[in-house]
PDB file of C-alpha atoms in Angstrom:
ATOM      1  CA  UNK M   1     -50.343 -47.907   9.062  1.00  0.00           C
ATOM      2  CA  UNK M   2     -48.614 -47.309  12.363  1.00  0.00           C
ATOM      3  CA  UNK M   3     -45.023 -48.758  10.879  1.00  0.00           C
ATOM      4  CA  UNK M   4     -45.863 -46.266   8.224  1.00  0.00           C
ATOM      5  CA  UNK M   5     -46.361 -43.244  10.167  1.00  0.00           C
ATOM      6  CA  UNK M   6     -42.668 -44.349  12.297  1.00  0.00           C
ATOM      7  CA  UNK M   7     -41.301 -44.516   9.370  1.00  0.00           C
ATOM      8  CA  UNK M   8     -42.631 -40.637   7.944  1.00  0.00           C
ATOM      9  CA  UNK M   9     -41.725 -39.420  11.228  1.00  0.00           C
ATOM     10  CA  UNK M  10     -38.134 -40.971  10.588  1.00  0.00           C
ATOM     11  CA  UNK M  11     -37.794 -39.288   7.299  1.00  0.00           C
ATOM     12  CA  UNK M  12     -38.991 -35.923   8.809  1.00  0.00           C
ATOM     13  CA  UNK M  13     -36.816 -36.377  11.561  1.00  0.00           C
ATOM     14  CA  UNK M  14     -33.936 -37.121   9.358  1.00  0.00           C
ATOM     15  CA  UNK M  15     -34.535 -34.054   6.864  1.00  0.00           C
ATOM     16  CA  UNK M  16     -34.560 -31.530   9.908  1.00  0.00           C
ATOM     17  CA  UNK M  17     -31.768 -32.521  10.732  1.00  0.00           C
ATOM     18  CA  UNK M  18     -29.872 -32.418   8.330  1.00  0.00           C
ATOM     19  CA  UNK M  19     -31.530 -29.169   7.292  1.00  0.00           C
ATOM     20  CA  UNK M  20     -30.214 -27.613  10.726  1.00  0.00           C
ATOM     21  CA  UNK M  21     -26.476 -29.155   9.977  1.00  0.00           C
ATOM     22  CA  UNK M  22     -27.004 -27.304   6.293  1.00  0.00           C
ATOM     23  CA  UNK M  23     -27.730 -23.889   8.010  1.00  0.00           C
ATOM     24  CA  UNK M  24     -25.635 -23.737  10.491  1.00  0.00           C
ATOM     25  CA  UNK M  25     -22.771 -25.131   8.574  1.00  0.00           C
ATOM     26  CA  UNK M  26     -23.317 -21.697   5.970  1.00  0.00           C
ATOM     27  CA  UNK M  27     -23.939 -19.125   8.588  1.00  0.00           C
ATOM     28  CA  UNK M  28     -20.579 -20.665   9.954  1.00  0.00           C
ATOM     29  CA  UNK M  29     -18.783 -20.621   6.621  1.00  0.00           C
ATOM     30  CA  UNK M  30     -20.332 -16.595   5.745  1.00  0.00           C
ATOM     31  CA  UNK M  31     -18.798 -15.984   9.296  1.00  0.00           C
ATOM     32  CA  UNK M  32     -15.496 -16.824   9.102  1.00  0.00           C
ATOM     33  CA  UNK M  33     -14.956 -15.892   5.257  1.00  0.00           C
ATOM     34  CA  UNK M  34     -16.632 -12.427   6.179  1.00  0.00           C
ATOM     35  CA  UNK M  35     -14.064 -12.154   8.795  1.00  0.00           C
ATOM     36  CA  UNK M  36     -10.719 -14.339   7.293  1.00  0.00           C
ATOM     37  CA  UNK M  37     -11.049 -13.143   4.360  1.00  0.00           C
ATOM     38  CA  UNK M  38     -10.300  -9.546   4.913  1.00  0.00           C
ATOM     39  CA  UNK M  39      -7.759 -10.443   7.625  1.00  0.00           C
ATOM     40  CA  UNK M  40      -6.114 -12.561   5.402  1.00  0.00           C
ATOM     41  CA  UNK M  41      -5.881  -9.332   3.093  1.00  0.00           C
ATOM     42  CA  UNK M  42      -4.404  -7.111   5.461  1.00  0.00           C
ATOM     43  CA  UNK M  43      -2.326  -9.089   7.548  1.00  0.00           C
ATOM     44  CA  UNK M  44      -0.983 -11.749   4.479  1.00  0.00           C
ATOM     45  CA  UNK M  45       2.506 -10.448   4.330  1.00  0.00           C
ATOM     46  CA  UNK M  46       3.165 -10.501   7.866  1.00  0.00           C
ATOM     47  CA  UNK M  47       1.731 -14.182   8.034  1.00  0.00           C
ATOM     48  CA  UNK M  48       4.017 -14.699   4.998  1.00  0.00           C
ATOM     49  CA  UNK M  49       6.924 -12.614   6.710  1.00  0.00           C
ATOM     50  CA  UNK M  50       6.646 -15.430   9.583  1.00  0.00           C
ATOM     51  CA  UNK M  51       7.278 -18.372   7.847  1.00  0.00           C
ATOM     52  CA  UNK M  52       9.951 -17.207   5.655  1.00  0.00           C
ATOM     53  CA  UNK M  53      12.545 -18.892   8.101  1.00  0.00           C
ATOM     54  CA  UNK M  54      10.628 -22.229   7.581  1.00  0.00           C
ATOM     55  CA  UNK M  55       9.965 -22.209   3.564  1.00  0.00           C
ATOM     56  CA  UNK M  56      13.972 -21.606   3.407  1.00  0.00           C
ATOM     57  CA  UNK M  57      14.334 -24.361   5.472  1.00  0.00           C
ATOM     58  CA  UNK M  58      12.379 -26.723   3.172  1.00  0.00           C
ATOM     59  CA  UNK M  59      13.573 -25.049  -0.188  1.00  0.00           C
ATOM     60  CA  UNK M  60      17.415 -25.913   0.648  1.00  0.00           C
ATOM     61  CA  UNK M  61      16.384 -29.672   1.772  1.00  0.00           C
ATOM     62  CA  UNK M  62      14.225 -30.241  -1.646  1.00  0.00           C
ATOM     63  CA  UNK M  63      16.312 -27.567  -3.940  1.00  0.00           C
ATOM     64  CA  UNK M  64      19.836 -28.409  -2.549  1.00  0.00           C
ATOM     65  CA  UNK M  65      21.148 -28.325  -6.028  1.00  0.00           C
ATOM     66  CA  UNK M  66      20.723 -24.503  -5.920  1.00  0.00           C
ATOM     67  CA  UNK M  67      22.075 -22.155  -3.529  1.00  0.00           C
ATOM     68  CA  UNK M  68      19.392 -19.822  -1.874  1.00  0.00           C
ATOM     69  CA  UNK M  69      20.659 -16.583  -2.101  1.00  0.00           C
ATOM     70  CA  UNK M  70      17.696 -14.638  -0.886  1.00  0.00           C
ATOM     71  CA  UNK M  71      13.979 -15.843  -0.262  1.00  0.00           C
ATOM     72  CA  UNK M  72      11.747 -12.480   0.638  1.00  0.00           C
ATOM     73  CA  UNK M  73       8.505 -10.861  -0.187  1.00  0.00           C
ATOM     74  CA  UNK M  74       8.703  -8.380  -2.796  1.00  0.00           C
ATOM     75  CA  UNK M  75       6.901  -6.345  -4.876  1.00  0.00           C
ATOM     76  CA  UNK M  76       6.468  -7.094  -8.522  1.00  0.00           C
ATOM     77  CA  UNK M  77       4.509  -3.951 -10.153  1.00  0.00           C
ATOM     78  CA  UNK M  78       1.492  -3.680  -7.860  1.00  0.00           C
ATOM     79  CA  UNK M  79       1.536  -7.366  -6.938  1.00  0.00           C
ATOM     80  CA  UNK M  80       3.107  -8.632  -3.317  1.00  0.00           C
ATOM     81  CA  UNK M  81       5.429 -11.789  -4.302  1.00  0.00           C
ATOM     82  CA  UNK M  82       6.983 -14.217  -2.634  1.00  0.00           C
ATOM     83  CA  UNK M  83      10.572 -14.264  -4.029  1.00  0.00           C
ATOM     84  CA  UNK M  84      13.644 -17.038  -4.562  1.00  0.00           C
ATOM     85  CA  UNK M  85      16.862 -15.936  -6.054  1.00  0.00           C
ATOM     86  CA  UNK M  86      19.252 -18.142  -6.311  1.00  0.00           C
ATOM     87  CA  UNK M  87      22.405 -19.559  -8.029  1.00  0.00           C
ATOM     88  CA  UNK M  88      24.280 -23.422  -8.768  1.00  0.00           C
ATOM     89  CA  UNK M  89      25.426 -24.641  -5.914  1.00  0.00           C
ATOM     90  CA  UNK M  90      28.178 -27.014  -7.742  1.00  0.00           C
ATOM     91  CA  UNK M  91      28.476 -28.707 -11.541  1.00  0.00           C
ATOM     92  CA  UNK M  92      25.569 -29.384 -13.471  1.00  0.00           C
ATOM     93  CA  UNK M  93      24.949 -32.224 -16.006  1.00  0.00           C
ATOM     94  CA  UNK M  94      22.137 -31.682 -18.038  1.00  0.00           C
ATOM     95  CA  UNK M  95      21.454 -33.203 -21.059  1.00  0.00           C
ATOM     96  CA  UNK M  96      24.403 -32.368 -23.112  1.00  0.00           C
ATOM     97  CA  UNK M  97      25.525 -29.439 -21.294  1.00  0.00           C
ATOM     98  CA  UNK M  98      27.709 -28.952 -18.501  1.00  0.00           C
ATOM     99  CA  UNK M  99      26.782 -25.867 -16.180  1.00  0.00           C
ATOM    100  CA  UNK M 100      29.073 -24.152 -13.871  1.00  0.00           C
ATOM    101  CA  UNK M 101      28.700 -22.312 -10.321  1.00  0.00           C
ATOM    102  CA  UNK M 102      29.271 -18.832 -11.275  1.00  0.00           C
ATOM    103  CA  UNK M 103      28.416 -15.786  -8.321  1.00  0.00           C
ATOM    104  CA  UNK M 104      26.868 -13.430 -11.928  1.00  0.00           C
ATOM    105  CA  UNK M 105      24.420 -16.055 -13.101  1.00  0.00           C
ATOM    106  CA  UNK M 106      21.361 -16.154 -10.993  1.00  0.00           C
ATOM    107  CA  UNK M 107      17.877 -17.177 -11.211  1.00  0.00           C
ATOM    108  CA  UNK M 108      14.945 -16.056  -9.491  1.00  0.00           C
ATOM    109  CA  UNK M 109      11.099 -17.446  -9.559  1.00  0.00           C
ATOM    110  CA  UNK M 110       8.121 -16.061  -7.588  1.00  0.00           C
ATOM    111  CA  UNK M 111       4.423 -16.704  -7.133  1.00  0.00           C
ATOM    112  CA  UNK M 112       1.998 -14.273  -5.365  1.00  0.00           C
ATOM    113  CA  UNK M 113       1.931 -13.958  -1.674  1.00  0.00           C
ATOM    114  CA  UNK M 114      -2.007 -14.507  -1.824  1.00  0.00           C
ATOM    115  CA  UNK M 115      -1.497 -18.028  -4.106  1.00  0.00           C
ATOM    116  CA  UNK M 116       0.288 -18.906  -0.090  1.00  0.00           C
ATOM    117  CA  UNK M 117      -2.714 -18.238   1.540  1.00  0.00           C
ATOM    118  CA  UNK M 118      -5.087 -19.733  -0.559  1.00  0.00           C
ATOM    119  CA  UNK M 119      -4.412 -23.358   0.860  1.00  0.00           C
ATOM    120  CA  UNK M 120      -5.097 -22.775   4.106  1.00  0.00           C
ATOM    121  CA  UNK M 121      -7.985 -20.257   4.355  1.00  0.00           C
ATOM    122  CA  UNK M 122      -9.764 -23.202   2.582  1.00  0.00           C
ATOM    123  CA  UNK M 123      -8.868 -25.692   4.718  1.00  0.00           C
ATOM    124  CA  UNK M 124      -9.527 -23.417   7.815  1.00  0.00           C
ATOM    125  CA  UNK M 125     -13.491 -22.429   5.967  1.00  0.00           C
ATOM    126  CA  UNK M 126     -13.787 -26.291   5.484  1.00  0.00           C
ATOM    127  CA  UNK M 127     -13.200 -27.451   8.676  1.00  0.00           C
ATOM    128  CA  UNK M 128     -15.054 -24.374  10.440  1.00  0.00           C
ATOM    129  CA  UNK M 129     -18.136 -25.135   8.017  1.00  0.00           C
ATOM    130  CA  UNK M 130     -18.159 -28.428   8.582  1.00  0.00           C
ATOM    131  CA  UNK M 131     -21.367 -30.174  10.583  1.00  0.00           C
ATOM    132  CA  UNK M 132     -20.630 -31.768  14.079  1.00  0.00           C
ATOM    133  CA  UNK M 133     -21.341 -35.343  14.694  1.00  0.00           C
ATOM    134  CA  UNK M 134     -24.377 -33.405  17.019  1.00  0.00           C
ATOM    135  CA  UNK M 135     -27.028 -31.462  15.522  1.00  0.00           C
ATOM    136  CA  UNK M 136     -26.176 -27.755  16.514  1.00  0.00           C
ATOM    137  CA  UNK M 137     -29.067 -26.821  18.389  1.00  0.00           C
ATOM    138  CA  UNK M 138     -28.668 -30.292  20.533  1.00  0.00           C
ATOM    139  CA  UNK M 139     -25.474 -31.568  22.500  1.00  0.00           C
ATOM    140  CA  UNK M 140     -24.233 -27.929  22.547  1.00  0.00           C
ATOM    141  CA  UNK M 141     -20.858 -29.273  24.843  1.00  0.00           C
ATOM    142  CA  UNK M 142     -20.496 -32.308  22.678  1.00  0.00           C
ATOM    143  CA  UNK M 143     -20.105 -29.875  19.870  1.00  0.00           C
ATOM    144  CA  UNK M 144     -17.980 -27.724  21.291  1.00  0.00           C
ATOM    145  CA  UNK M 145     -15.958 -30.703  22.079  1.00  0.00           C
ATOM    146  CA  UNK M 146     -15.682 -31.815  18.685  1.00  0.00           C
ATOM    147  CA  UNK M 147     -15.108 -28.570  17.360  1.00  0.00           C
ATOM    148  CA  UNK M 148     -12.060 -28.016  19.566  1.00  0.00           C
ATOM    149  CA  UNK M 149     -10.576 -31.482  18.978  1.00  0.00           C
ATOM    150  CA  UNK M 150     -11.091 -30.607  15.428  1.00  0.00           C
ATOM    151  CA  UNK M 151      -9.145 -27.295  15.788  1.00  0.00           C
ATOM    152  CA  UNK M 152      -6.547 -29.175  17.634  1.00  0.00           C
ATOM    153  CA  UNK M 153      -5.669 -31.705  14.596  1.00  0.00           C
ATOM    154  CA  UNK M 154      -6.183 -28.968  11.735  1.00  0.00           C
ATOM    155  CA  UNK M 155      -2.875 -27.163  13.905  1.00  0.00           C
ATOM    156  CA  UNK M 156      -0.120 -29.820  12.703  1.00  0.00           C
ATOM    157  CA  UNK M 157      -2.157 -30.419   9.214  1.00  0.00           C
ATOM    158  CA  UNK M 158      -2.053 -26.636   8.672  1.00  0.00           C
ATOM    159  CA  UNK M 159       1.469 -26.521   9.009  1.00  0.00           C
ATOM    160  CA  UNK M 160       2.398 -29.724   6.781  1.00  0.00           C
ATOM    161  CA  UNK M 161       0.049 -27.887   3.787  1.00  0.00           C
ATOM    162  CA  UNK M 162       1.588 -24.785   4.586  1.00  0.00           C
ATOM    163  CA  UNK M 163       5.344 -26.299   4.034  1.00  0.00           C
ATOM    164  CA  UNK M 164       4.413 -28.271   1.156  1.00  0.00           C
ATOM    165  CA  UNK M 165       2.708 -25.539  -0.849  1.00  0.00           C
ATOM    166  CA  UNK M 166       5.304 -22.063  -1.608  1.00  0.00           C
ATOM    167  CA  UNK M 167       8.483 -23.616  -1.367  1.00  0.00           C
ATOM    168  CA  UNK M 168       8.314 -26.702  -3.359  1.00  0.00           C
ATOM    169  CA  UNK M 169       6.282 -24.673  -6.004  1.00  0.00           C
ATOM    170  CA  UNK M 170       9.235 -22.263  -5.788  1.00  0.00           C
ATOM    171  CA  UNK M 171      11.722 -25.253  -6.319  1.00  0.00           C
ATOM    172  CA  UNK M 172       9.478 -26.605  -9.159  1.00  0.00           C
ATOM    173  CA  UNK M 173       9.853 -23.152 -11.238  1.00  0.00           C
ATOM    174  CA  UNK M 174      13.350 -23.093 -10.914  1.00  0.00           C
ATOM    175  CA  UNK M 175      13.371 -26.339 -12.147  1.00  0.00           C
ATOM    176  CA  UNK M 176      10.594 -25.887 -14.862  1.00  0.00           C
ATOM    177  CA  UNK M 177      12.303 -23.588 -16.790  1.00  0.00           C
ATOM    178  CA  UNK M 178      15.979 -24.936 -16.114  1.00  0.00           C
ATOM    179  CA  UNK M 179      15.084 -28.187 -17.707  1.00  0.00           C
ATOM    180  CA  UNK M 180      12.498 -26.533 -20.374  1.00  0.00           C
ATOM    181  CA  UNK M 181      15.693 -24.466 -21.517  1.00  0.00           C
ATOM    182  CA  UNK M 182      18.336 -27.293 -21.218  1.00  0.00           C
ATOM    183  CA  UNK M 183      16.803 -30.711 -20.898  1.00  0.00           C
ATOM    184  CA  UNK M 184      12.941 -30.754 -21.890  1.00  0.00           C
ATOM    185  CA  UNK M 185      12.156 -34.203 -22.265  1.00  0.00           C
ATOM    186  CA  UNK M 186      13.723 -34.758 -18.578  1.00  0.00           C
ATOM    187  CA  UNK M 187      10.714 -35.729 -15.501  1.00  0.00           C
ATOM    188  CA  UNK M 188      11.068 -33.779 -12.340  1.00  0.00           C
ATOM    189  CA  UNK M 189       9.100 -34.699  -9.468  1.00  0.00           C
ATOM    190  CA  UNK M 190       9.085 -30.991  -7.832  1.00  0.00           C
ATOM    191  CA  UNK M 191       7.727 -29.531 -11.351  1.00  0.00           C
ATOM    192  CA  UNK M 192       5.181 -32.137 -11.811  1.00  0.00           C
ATOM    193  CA  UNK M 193       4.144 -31.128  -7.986  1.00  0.00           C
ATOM    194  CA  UNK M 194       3.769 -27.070  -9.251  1.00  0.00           C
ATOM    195  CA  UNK M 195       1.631 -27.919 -11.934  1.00  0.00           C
ATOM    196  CA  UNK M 196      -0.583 -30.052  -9.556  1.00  0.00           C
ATOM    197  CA  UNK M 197      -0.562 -27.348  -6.955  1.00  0.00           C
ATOM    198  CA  UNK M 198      -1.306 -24.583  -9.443  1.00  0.00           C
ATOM    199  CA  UNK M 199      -3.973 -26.713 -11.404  1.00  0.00           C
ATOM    200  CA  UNK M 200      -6.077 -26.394  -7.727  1.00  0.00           C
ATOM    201  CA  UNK M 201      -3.772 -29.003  -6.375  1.00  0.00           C
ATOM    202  CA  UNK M 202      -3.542 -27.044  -3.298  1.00  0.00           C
ATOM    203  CA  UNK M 203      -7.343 -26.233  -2.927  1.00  0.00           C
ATOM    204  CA  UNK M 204      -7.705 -30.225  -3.439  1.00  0.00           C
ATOM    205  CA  UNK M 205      -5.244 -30.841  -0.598  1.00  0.00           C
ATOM    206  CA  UNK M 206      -6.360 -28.141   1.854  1.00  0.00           C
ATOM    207  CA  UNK M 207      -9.982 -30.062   1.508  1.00  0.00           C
ATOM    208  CA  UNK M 208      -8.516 -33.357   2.066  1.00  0.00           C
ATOM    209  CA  UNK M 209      -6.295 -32.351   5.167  1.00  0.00           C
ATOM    210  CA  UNK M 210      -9.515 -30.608   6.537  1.00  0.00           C
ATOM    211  CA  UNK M 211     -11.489 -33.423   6.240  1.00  0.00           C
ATOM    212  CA  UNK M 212      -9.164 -35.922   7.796  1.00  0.00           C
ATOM    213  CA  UNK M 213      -8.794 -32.997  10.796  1.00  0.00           C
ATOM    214  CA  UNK M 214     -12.934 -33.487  10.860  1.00  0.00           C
ATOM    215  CA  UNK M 215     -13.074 -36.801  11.273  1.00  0.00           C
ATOM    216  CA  UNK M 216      -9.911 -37.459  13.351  1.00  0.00           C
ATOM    217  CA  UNK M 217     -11.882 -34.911  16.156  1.00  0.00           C
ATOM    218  CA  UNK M 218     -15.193 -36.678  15.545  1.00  0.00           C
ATOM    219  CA  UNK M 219     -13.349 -39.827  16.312  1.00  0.00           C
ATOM    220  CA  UNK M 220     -11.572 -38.476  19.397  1.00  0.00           C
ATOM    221  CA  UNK M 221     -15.251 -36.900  20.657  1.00  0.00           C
ATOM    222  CA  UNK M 222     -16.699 -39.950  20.031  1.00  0.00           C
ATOM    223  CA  UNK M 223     -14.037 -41.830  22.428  1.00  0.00           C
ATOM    224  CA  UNK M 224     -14.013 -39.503  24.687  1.00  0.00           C
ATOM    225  CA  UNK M 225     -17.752 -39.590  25.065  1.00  0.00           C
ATOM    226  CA  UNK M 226     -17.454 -43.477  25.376  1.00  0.00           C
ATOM    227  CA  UNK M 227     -15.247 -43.419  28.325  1.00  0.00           C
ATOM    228  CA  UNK M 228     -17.534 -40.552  30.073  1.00  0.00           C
ATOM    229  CA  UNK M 229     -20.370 -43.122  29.941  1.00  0.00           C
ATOM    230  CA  UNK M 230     -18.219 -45.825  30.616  1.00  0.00           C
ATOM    231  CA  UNK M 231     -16.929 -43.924  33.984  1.00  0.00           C
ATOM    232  CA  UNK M 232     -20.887 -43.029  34.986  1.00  0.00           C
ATOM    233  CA  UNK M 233     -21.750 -46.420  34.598  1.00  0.00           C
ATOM    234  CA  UNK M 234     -19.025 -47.640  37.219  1.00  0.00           C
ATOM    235  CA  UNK M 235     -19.381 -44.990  39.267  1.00  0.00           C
ATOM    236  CA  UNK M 236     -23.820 -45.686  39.390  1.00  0.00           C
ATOM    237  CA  UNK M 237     -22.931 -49.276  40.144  1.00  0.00           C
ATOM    238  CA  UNK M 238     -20.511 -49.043  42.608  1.00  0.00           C
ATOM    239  CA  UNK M 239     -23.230 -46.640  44.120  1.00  0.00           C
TER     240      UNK M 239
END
């Protein structure tokens, strides 16, 4: 009977806590979409605006058969873009046809400025909703911790989804209707990548890249904590 009632106790103790994780992780996830969300609205073409240096960057390393004439935000009716015009940078062989460099024949493709922001506002709600190792009303500087390890890792992994989202979707475009007009039955790695990124591709990544930012700061906490108890211990028998 007494094993029994341990074991109860166990349970309960289990459930609460990971009732109080539940909780807290939603009042942290209403939180920050309350307040990204409406940044994210106001301030999206600046963030855009920042990066634009960057995407062309990328573009001309995974596009290089096309010269980048201009890569801006634009408007498009009442929609904000983000914009790629460009032109051949040498011959073409495609298929059966030949295609020259010519300064009058350019191509543009674009894709909403918000479609750029999508990625990482979910991988910043994930990893802000996201329970600690700790329960939140317990080990309030462990949690802290872990939450600003966490933040430190989500940095770089922010910037990697960031650079593989808008400007290889861009390059995929260019390349989706080039090769639907010229050379259908041809694969292309950078269209197949803007179909996965459009089918929620990019929602799937930012989820991924916030959970490895999760546990990469648990793991880090978790060390860290080690060698804290580690160091006490020496330091209580040396005393």
């Amino acid at each position: 009977m007494t094993e029994l009632n341990v074991t109860r106790r166990g349970v309960v103790n289990t459930r609460r806590i990971a009732s109080i994780h539940a909780r807290w992780a939603l009042l942290r996830l209403l939180f920050a979409a309350a307040l990204l969300l409406p940044l994210s609205a106001h301030f999206g073409q600046q963030v855009i605006e920042i990066f634009l240096p960057a995407y062309t960057l990328i573009f001309e390393w995974v596009a290089d058969d096309f010269q980048l004439l201009r890569l801006a935000v634009d408007h498009e009716g009442a929609d904000l873009v983000l914009r790629a015009t460009v032109m051949w940078k040498h011959i073409m062989f495609l298929g059966p046809h030949v295609i020259y460099p010519d300064p009058r024949g350019t191509a543009n493709a674009s894709t909403l400025v918000a479609h750029a922001l999508q990625g990482p506002l979910t991988a910043i709600l994930v990893a802000i909703a996201w329970p600690t190792s700790q329960p939140a009303l317990h080990s309030s500087l462990l949690s802290w911790r872990e939450c600003a390890l966490r933040t430190l890792f989500m940095l770089p992994l922010l910037g990697l989804l960031i650079m593989l989202d808008m400007p290889l979707v861009l390059a995929g475009e260019l390349w989706h209707f080039t090769l639907d007009a010229l050379a259908p039955d041809t694969f292309c790695a950078l269209v197949s990548w803007k179909f996965f990124m459009q089918g929620g591709g990019r929602y799937a990544l930012a989820m991924a890249l916030a959970g490895l930012a999760v546990f990469l700061g648990r793991g880090a906490s978790e060390r860290l904590q080690l060698r804290e108890s580690s160091n006490r211990t020496g330091a209580e028998r040396l005393a």
